[in-house]
Tab-separated table of C-alpha atoms in Angstrom:
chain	number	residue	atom	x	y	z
F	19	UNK	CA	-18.748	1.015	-17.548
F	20	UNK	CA	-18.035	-1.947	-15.041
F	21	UNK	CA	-20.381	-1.350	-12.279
F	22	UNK	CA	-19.382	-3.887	-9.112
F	23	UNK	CA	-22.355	-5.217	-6.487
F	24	UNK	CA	-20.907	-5.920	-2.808
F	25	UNK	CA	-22.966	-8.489	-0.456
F	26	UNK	CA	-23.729	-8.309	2.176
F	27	UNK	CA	-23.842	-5.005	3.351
F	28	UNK	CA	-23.653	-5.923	6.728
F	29	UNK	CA	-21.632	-9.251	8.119
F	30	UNK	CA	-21.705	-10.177	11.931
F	31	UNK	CA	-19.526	-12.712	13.101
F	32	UNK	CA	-17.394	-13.899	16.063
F	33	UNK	CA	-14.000	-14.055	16.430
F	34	UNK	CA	-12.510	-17.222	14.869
F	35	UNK	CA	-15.046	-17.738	12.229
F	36	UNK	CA	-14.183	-17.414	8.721
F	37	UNK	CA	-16.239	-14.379	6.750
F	38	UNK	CA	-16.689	-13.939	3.144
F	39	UNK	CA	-17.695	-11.135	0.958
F	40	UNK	CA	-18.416	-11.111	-3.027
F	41	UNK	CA	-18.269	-8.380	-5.741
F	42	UNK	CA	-20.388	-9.578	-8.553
F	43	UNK	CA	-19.147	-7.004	-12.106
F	44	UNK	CA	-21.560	-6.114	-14.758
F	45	UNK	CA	-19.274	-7.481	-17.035
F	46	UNK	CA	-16.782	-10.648	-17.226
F	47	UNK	CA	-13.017	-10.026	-16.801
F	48	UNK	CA	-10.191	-11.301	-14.958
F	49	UNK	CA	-7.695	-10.437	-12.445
F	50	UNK	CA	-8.375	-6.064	-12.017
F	51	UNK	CA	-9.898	-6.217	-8.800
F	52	UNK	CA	-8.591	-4.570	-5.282
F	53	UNK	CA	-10.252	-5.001	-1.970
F	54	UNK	CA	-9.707	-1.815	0.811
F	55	UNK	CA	-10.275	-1.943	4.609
F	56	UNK	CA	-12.284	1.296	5.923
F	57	UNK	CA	-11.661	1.948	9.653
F	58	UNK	CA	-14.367	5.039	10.628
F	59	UNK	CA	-12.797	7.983	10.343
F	60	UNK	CA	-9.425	6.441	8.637
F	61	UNK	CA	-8.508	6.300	5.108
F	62	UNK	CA	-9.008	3.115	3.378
F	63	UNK	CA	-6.001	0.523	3.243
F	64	UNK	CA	-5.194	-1.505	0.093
F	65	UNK	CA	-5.801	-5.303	1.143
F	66	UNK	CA	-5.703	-7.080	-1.564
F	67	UNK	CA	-5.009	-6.342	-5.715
F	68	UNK	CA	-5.293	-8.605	-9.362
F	69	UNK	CA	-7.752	-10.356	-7.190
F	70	UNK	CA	-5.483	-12.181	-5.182
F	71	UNK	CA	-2.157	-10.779	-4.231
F	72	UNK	CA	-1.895	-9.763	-0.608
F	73	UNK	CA	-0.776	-5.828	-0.126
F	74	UNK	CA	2.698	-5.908	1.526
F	75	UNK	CA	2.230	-6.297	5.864
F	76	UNK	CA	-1.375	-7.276	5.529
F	77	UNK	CA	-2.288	-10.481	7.660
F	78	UNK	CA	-2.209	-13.753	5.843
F	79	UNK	CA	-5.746	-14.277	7.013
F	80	UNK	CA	-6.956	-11.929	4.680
F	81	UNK	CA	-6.858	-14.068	1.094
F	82	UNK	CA	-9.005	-13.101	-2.510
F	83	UNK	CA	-9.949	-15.267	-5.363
F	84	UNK	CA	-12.504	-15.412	-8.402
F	85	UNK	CA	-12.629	-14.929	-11.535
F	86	UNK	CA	-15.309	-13.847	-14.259
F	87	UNK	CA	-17.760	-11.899	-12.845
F	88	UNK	CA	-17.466	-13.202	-8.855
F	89	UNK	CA	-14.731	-12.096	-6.873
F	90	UNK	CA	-14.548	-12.629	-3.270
F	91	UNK	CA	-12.658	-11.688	-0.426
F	92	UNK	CA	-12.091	-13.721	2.714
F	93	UNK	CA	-11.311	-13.700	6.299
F	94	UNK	CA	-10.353	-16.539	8.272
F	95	UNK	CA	-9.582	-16.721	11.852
F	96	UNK	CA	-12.171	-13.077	12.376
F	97	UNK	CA	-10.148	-10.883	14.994
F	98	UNK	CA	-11.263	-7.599	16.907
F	99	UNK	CA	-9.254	-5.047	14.826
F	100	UNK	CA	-11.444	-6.773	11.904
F	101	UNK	CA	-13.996	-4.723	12.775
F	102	UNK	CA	-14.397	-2.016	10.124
F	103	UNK	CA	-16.273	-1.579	6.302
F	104	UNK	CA	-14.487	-3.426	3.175
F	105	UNK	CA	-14.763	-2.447	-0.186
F	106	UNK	CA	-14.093	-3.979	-3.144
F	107	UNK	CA	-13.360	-2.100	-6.476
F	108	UNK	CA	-12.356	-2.962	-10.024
F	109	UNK	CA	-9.586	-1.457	-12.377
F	110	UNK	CA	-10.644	-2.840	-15.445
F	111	UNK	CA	-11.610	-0.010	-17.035
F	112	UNK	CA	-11.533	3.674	-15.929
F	113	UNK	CA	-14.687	3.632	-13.861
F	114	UNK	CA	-13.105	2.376	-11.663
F	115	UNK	CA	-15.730	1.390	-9.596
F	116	UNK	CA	-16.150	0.711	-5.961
F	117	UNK	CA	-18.297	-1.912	-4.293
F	118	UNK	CA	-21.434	-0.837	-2.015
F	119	UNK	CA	-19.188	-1.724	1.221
F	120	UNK	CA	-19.427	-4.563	3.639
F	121	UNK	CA	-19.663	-3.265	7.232
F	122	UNK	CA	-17.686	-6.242	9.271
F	123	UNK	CA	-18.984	-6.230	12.943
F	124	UNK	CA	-17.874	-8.576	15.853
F	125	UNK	CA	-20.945	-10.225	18.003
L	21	UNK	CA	7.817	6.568	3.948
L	22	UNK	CA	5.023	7.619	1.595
L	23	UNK	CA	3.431	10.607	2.417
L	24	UNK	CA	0.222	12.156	1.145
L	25	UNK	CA	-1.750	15.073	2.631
L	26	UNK	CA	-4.712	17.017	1.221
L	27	UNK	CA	-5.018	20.486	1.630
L	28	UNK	CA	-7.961	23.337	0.255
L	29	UNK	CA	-11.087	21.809	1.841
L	30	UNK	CA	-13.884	24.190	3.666
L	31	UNK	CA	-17.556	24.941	3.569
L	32	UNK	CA	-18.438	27.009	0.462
L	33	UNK	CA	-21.624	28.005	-1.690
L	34	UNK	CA	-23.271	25.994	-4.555
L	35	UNK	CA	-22.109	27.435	-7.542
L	36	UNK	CA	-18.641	28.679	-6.226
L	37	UNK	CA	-15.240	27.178	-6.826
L	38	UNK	CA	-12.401	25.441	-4.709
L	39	UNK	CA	-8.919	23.934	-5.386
L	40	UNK	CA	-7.928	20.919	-3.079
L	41	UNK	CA	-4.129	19.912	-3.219
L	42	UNK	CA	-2.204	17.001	-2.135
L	43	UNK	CA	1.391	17.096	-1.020
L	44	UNK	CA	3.169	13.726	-2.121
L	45	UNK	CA	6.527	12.453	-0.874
L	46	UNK	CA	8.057	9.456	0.308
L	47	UNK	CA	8.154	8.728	-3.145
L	48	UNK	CA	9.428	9.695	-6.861
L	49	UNK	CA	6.083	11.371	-7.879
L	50	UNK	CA	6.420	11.657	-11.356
L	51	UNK	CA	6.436	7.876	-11.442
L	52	UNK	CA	2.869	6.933	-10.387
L	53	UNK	CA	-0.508	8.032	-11.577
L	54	UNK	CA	-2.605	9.868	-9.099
L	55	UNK	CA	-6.022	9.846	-8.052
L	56	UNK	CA	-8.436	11.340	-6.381
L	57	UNK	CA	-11.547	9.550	-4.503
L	58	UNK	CA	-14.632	10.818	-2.316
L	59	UNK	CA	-16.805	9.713	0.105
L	60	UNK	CA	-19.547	11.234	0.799
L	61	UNK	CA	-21.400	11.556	4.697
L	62	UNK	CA	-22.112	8.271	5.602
L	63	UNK	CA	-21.770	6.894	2.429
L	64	UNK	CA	-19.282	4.475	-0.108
L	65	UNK	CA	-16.178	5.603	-2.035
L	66	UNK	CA	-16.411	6.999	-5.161
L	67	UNK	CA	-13.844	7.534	-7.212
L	68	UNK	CA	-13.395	10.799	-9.175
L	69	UNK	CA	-10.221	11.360	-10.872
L	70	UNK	CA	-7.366	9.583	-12.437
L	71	UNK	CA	-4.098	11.763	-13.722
L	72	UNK	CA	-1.544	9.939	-15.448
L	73	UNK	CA	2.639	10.215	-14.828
L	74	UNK	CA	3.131	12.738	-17.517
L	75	UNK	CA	-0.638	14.461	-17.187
L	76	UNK	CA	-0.822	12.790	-20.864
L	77	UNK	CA	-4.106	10.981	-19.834
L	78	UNK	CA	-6.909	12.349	-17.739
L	79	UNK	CA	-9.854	10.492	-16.570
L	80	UNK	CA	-12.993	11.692	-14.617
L	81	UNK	CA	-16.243	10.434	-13.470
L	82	UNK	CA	-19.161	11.219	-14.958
L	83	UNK	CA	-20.585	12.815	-11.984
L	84	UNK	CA	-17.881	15.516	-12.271
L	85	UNK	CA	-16.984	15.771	-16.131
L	86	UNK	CA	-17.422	18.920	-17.023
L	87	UNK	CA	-17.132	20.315	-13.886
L	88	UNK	CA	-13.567	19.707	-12.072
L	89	UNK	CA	-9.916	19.244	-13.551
L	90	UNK	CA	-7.331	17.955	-12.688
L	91	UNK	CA	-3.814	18.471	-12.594
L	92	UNK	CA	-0.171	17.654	-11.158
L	93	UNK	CA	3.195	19.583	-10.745
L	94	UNK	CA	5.771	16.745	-10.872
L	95	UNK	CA	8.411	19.562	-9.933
L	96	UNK	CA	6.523	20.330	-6.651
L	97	UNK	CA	5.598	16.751	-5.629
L	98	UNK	CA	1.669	18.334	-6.297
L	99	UNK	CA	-1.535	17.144	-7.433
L	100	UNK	CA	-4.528	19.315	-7.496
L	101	UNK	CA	-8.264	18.999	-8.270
L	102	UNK	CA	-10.062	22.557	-9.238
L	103	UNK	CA	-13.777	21.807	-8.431
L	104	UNK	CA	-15.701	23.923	-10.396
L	105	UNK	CA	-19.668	24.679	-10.410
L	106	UNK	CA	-19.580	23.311	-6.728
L	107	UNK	CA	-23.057	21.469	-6.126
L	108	UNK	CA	-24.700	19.822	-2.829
L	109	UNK	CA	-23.925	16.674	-3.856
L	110	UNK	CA	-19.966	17.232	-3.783
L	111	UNK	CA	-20.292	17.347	-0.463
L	112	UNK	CA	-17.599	14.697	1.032
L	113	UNK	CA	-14.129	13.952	1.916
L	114	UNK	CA	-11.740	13.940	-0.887
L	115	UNK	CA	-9.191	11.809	-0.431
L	116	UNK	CA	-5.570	11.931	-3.263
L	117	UNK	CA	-4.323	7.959	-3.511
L	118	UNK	CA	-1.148	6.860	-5.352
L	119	UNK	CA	-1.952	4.365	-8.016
L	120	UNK	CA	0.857	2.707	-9.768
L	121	UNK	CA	3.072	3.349	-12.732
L	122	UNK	CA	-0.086	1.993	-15.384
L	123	UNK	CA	-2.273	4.293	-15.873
L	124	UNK	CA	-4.870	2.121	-14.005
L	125	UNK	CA	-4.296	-0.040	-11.455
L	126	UNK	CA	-4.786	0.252	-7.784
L	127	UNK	CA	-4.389	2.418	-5.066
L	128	UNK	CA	-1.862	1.496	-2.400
L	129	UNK	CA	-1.436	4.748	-0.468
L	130	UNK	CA	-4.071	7.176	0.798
L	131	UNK	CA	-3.818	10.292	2.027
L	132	UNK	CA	-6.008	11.192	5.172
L	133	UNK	CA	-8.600	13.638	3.338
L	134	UNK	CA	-9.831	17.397	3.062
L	135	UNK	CA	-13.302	18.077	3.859
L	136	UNK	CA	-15.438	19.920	1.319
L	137	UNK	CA	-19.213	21.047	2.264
L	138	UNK	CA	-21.255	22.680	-0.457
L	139	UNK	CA	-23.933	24.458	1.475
L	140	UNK	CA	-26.196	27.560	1.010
């Protein structure tokens, strides 16, 4: 099974900057990640999916890449509504395993 | 607009039984695999359960193989998980997602959850 490790697991930054969080897998593939936005006490939102492709009426500021075994997901341009825990999981194969989270606060 | 909303949640003994089901529409349910993924208090996501279009392939975490099933009803717009042998550890929110057509992939819609506390 593809296990996925999320860093860090807590980000503080002020609006404007540019944040990024990384998924390292267990194991080497390409493209079968997704990235989710937690609000508390929301469901998670599909951000991003095949590493890179921006869910329909998500913000252009959100962007992934990678490849391998590093993925990362990026913020630029940090706003308020930011504010909330991201996960990253892969679909590779049918653990389908989630990242640790990444709690995104605002200073 | 795609709809999903969990139903069957509640506080119950270790050892006992529950069925949580998930209302789709919105959507032509029969054409999407469906999910189901819990998070525990204070804790990540985990996912539990995939179903494919057809029910043709099933998928489960290890955590619960054994344990819970489940199931859809494409006629009804329905997916259900039977959660069997309830321990305090399945304590969490269990949320039904759509996936897409593959039988993996991701999971674009969420419903909003059905709380399930295993508790003596």
């Amino acid at each position: 099974d593809i296990q996925m490790t999320q860093s860090p697991s807590t980000l503080s930054a002020s609006v404007g900057d540019s944040v990024t969080i990384t998924c390292r897998a267990s194991q080497s593939f390409n493209d079968w990640v997704a990235w989710y936005q937690q609000k508390p006490g929301r469901a998670p939102t599909l951000l991003i999916y095949k590493t890179s492709i921006l869910e329909s009426g998500v913000p252009s500021r959100f962007s992934g890449s990678g490849s391998g075994t590093d993925f990362s997901l990026t913020i630029n341009s940090l706003q308020p509504e930011d504010c909330a825990t991201y996960y990253c999981q892969q679909y590779k194969d049918y653990s389908l395993a989630f990242g640790q989270g990444t709690k995104v606060e605002i200073k | 607009d795609v709809q999903l909303v969990e139903s069957g949640g509640g506080l119950v003994k270790p050892g006992t039984s529950l069925r949580l089901s998930c209302t789709a529409s919105g959507f032509t349910f029969d054409s999407y695999t469906m999910n189901w993924v819990r998070q525990a208090p204070g804790k990540g996501l985990e996912w539990v359960s995939a179903i494919s279009t057809t029910g043709g392939y099933i998928y489960y975490a290890d955590s619960v193989t054994g344990r819970f099933t489940i199931s859809r009803d494409n006629a009804a717009n329905l997916l259900y998980l039977h959660l069997n042998n309830l321990k305090d550890e399945d304590t969490a929110v269990y949320f039904c997602a759509r996936g897409q057509a593959a039988v993996r992939g991701p999971l674009h819609f969420w419903g909003q959850g059905t709380r399930v506390t295993v508790s003596s």
